[in-house]
Coordinates of C-alpha atoms and ligand atoms in Angstrom, one line a residue:
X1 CA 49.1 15.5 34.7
X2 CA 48.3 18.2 37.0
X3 CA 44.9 18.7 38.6
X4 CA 44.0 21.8 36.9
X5 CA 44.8 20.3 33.6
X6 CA 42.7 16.5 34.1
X7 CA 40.0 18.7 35.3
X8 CA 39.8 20.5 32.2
X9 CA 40.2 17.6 30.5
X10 CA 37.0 16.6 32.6
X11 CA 34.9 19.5 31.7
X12 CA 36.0 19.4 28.2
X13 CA 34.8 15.5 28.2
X14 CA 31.2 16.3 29.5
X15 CA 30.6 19.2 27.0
X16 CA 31.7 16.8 24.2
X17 CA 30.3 13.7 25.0
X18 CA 26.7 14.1 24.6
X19 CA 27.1 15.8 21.1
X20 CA 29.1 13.0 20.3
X21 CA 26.7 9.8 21.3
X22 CA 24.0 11.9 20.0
X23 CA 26.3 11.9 16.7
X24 CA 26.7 8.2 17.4
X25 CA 22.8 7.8 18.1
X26 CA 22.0 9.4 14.3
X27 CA 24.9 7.4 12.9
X28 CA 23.2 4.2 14.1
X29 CA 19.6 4.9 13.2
X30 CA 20.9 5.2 9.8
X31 CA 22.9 2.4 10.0
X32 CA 26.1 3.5 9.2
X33 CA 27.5 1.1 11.7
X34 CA 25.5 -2.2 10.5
X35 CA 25.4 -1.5 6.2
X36 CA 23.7 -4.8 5.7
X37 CA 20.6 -3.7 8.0
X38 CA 17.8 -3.5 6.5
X39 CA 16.9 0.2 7.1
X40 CA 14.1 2.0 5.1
X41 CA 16.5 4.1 3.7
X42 CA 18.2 0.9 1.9
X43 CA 14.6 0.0 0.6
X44 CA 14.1 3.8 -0.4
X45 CA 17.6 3.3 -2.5
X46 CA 16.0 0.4 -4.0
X47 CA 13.0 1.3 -4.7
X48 CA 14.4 4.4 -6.4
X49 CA 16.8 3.0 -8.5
X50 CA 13.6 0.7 -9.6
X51 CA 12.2 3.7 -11.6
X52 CA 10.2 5.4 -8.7
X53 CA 12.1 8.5 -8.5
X54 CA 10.0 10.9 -10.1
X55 CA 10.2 13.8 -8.4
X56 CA 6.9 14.5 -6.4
X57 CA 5.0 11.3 -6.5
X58 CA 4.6 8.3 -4.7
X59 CA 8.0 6.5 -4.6
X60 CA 5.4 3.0 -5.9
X61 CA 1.4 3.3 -7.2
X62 CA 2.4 6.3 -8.6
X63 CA 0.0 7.0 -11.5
X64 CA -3.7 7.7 -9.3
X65 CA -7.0 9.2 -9.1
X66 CA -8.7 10.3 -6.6
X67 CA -12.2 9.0 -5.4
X68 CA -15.0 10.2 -2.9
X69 CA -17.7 8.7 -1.2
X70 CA -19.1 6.5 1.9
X71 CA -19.0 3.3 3.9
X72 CA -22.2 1.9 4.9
X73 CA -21.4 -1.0 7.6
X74 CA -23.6 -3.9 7.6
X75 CA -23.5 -4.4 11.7
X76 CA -22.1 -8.3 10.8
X77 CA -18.6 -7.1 12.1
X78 CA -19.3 -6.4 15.6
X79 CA -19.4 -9.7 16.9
X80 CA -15.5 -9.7 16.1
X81 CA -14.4 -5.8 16.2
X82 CA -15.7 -2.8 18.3
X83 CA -14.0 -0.9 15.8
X84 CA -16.9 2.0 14.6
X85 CA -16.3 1.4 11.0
X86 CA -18.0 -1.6 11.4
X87 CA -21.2 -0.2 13.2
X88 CA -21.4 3.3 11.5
X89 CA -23.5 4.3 8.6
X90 CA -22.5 7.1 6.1
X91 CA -18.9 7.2 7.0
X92 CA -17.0 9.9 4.9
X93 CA -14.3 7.9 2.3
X94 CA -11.5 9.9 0.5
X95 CA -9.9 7.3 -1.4
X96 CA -7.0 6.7 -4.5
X97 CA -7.1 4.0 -7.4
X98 CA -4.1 3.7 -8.9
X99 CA -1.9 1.3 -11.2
X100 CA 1.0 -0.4 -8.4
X101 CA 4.2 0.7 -10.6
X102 CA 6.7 4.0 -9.8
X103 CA 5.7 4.9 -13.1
X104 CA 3.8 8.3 -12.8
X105 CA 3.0 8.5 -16.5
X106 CA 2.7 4.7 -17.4
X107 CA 0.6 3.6 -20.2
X108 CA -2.8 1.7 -19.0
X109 CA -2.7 -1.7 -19.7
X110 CA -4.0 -5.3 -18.7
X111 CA -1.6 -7.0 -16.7
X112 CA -0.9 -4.4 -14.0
X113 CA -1.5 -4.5 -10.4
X114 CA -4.2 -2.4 -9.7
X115 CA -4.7 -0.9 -5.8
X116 CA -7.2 0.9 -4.0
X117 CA -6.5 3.1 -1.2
X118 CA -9.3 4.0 1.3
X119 CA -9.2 6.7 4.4
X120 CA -12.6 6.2 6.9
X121 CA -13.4 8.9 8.7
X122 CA -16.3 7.9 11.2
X123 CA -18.2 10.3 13.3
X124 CA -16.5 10.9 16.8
X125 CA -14.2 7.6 16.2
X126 CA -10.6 6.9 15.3
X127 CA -10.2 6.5 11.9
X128 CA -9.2 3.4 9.3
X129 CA -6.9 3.5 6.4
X130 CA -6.0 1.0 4.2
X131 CA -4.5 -0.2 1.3
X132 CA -5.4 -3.4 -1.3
X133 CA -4.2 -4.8 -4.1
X134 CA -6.0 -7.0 -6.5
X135 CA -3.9 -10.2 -6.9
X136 CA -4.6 -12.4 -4.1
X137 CA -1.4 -13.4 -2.9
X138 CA 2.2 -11.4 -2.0
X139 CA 5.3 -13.3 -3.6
X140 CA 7.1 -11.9 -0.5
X141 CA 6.9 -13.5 3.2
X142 CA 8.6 -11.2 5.1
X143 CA 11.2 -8.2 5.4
X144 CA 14.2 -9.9 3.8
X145 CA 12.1 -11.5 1.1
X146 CA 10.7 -7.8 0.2
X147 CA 14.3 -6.5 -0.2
X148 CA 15.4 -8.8 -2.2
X149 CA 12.6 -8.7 -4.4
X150 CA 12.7 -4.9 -5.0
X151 CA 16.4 -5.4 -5.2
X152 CA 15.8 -8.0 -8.2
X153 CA 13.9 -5.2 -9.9
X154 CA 16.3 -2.5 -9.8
X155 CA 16.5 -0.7 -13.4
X156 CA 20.1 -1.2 -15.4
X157 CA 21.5 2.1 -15.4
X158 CA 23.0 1.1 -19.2
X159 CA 19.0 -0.5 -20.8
X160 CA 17.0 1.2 -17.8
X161 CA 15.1 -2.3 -17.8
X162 CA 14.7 -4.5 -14.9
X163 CA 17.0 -7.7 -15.5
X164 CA 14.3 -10.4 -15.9
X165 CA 17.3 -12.8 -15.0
X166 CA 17.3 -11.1 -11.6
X167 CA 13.1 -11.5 -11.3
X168 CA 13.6 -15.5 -12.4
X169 CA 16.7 -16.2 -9.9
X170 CA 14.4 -14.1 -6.9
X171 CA 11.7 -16.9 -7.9
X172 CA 14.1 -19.9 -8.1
X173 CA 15.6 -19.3 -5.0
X174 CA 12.8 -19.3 -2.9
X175 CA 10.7 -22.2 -3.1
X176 CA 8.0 -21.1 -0.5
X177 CA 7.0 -18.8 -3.2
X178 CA 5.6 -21.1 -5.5
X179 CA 2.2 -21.0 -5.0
X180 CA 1.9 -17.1 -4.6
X181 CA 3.5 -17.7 -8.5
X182 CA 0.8 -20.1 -9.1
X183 CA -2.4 -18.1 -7.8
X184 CA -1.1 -14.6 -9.4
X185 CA -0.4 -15.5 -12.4
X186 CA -3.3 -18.1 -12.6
X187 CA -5.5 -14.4 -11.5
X188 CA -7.9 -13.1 -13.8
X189 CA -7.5 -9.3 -14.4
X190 CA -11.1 -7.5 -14.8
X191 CA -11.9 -5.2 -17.8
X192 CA -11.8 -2.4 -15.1
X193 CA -11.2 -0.4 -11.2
X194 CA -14.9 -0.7 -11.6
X195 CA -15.1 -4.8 -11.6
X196 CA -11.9 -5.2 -9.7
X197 CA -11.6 -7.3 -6.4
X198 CA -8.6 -5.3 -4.0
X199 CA -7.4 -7.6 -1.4
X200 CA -5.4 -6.6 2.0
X201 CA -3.4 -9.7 1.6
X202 CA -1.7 -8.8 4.9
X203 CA -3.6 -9.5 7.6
X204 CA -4.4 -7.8 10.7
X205 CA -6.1 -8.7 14.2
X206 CA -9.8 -7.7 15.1
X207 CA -10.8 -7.3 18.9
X208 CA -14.3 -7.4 20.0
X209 CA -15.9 -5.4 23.3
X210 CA -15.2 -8.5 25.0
X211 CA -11.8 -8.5 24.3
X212 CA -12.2 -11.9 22.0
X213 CA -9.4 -12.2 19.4
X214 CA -9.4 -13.0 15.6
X215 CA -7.0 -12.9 12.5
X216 CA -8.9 -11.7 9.6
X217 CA -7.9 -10.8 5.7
X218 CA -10.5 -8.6 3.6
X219 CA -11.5 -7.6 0.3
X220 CA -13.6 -4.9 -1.6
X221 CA -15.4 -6.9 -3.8
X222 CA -17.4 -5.5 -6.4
X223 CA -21.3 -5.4 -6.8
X224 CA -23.1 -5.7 -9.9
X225 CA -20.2 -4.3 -11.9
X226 CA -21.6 -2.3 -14.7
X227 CA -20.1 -3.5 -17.7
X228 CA -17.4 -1.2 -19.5
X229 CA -16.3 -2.6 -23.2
X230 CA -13.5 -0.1 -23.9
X231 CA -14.9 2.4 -26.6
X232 CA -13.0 2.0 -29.9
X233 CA -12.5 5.8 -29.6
X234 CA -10.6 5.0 -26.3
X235 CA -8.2 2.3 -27.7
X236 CA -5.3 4.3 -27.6
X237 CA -6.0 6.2 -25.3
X238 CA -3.2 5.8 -22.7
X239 CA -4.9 6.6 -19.8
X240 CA -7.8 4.0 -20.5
X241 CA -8.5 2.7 -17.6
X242 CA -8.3 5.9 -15.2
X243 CA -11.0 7.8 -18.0
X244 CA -13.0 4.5 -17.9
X245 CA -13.8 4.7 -14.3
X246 CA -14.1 8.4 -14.3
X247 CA -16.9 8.3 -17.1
X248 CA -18.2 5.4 -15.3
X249 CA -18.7 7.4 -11.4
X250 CA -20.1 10.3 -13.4
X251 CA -22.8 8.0 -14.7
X252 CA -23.8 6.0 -11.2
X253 CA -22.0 5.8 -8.3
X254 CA -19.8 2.4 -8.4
X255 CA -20.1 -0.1 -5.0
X256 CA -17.7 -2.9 -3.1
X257 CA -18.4 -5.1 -0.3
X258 CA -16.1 -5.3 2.1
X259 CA -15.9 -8.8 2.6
X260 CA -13.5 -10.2 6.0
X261 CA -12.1 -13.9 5.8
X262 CA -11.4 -14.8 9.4
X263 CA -8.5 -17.0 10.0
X264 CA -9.2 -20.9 11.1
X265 CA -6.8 -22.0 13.5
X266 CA -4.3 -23.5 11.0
X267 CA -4.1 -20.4 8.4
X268 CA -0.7 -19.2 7.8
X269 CA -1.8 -15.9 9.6
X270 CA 1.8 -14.8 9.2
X271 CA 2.7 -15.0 5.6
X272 CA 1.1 -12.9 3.0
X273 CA 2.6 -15.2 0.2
X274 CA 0.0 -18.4 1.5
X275 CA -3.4 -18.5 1.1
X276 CA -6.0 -19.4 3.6
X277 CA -8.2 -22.7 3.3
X278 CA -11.1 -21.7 1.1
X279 CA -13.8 -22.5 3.9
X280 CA -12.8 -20.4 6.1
X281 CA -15.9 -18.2 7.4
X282 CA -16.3 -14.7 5.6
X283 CA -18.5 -11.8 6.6
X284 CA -19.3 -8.8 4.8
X285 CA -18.7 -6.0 6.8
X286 CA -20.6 -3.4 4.7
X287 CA -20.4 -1.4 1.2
X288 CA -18.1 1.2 -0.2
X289 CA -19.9 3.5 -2.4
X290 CA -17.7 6.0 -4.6
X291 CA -19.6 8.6 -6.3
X292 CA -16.7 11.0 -7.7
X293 CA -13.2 11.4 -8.5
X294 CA -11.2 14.2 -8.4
X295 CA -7.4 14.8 -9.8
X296 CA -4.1 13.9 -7.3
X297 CA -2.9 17.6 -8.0
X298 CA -5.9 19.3 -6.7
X299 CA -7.7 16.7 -4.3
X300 CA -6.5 16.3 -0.9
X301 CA -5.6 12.2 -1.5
X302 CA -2.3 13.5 -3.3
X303 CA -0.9 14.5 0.0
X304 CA -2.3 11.2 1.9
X305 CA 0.2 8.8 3.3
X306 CA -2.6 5.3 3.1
X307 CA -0.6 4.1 6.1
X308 CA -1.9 0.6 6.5
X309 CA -1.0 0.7 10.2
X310 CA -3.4 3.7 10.9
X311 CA -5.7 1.5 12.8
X312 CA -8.8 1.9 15.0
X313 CA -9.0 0.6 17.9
X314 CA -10.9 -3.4 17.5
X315 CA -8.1 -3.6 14.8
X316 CA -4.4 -4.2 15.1
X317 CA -1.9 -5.6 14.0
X318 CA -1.2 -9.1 13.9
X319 CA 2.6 -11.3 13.4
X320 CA 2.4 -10.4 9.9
X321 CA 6.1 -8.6 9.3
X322 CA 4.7 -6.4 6.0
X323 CA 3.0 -4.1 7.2
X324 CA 5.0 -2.7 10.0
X325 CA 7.7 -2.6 7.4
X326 CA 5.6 -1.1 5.0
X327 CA 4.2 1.9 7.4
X328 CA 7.6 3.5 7.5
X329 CA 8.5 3.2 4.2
X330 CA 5.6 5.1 3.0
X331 CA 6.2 7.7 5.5
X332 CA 10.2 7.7 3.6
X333 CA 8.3 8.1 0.3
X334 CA 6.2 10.7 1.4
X335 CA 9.0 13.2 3.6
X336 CA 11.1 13.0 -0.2
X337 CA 7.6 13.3 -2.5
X338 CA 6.6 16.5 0.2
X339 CA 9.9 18.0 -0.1
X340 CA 9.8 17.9 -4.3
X341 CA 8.6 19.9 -6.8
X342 CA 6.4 17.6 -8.8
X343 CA 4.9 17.4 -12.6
X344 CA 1.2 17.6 -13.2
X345 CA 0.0 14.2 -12.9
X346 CA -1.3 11.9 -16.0
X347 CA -4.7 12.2 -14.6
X348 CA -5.1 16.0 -14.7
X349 CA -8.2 18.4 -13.2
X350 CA -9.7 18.5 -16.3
X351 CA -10.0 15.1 -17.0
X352 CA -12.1 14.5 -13.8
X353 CA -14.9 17.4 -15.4
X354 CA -17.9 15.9 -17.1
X355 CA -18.1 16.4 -20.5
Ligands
HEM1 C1 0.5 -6.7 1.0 C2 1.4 -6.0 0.4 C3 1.2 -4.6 -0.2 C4 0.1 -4.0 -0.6 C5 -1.3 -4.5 -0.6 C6 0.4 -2.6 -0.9 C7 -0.5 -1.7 -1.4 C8 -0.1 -0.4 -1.7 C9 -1.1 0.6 -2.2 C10 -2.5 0.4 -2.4 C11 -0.4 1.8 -2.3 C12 -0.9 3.1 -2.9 C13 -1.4 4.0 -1.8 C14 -1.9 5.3 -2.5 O1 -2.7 5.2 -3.5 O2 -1.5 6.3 -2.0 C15 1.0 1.6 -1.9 C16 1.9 2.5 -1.9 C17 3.2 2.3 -1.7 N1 3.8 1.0 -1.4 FE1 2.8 -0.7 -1.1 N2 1.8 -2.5 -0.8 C18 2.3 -3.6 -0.3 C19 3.6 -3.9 0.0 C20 4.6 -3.0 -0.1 C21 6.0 -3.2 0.3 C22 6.5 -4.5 0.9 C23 6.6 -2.0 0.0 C24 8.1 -1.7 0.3 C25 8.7 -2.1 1.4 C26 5.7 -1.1 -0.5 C27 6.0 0.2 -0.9 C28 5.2 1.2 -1.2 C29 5.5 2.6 -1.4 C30 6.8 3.3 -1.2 C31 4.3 3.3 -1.6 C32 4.1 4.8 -1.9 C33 3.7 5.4 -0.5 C34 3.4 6.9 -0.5 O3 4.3 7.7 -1.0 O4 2.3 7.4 -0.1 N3 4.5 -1.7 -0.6 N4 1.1 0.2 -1.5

């Protein structure tokens, strides 16, 4: 080869070369190269072909309301986080109830997972979202076992029903699971968001100013609950439980305790599926009030992303996998909701107006 032509070769080598890793670079982060990685795009195709593809909303907990009100801390927190939530009073709370499956227009019913979705805003301080459910345990223990279980809930394309043979072999084949099993189904579901307990099941680490270290776990549980007997008016009404709680906030405002379990030394800190031993030492950290709710489609919680890794500093994570995992996939479900046009939601404006 003559020197002209293998330095041409040269030049044309350094002006393709870059493109092409950068190619390669894309190609990898979508793991074209490794298909059996678990990428969040793999769990997006899962979770989609589960039923949550309806164009616009939340890819999971997609039937929601929104709620407004405060966080009052108690001051018992500080001894284990410097985090400002737990020493600020009147702390601004945009928040979303909602039922936990991609069913926008599901009917209300007993025997769904319930969530609640809080954003803190302190004054001059980092802020805190997070996200609860309210059965205590997660039949999951980390990133493979999530995959797999979404995977096992899939919808057949033919009956558009999850295979309950697929839900049973999930179960059977992973024995670590059984007592999750055990304390979910053995759960009593409330009458009502009102009278509901949301846990974090995950946990997370709390920091304190002198840089002392604990696991914790929390839960908004609820105080005083008022008591709402469905009306028999509201029997049939398919969005029961979403206009119970919206009659119920226009009446009084509705209140939680936040109440933090911190870990003993031999909690599984790890694994969301285990509980912790029931002596372990809680503290409430303060009280959620909610004193309105307002509609998805014209309230700004419909374009949240309750990121349960937007953390202040005093809280972190800990070696729990889930959350980590969970962080980018609701940032997946939220770039594809964002770029959709979507259907008014279930729980419209008008619903949310006093009567
Ligand atoms: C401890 C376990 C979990 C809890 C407590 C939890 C809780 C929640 C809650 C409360 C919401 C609703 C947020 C809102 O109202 O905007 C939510 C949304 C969602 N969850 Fe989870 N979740 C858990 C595990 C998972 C896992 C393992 C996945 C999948 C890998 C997942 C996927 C989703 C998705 C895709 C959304 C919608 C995100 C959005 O578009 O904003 N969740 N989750």
């Amino acid at each position: 080869m003559s020197q002209t032509s293998s330095s041409r070769l040269l030049r044309w080598g350094c002006v393709l070369l870059p493109p092409a890793l950068l190619a390669a670079g894309f190609a990898w982060a979508a793991g074209l190269f490794s298909p059996h990685r678990l990428s969040t795009a793999r769990f997006m195709t899962v979770l989609e072909n589960g039923g949550g593809a309806a164009p616009g909303f939340r890819r999971a907990h997609s039937k929601g309301l929104c709620v407004l009100g405060q966080f009052d801390a108690s001051g018992a927190m500080t001894a284990y986080s410097s985090a400002a939530v737990f020493s600020q009073s009147h702390i601004p709370v945009t928040g979303r109830l909602a039922l936990a499956p991609p069913f926008p227009h599901i009917v209300d019913g007993p025997g769904i997972v319930r969530s609640m979705a809080l954003r803190l805003q302190p004054d001059h301080a980092q802020e805190w979202r997070t996200t609860m459910n309210d059965p205590p345990l997660q039949p999951m223990r980390d990133i493979q076992d999530a995959f797999a279980s979404f995977s096992a809930n899939q919808r057949d394309p033919v009956t558009h029903k999850p295979d309950p043979r697929l839900a049973k072999a999930y179960e059977e084949a992973r024995p670590w699971l059984k007592t999750a099993y055990a304390a979910n189904r053995a759960h009593v579901m409330s009458s009502d968001f009102a009278n509901d307990t949301f846990n974090s099941i995950d946990s997370f680490q709390v920091t304190n100013a002198q840089g002392e270290r604990h696991t914790v776990r929390w839960s908004m549980v609820p105080v005083s609950p008022p008591e709402a007997p469905v009306r028999p008016e509201d029997a049939h009404d398919p969005n029961v439980l979403f206009t119970h709680v919206i009659a119920s906030l226009h009446q009084q405002p509705l209140r939680w305790n936040l109440v933090v379990t911190i870990a003993n030394p031999s909690d599984p800190v790890n694994d969301p599926s285990q509980p912790w031993a029931p002596t372990d030492r809680t503290v409430t950290a303060g009280t959620l009030t909610l004193h309105s709710s307002a509609s998805e489609d014209n309230s700004p919680c419909g374009g949240m992303v309750f990121d349960p890794t937007i953390l202040p500093s005093g809280l972190s994570l800990s070696g729990d996998p889930l959350p980590a995992l969970r962080s980018a996939v609701y940032m997946r479900s939220f770039v594809r909701r964002s770029g959709e046009t979507k259907d008014p939601s279930s729980i419209t404006p008008a619903m949310t107006q006093p009567h």
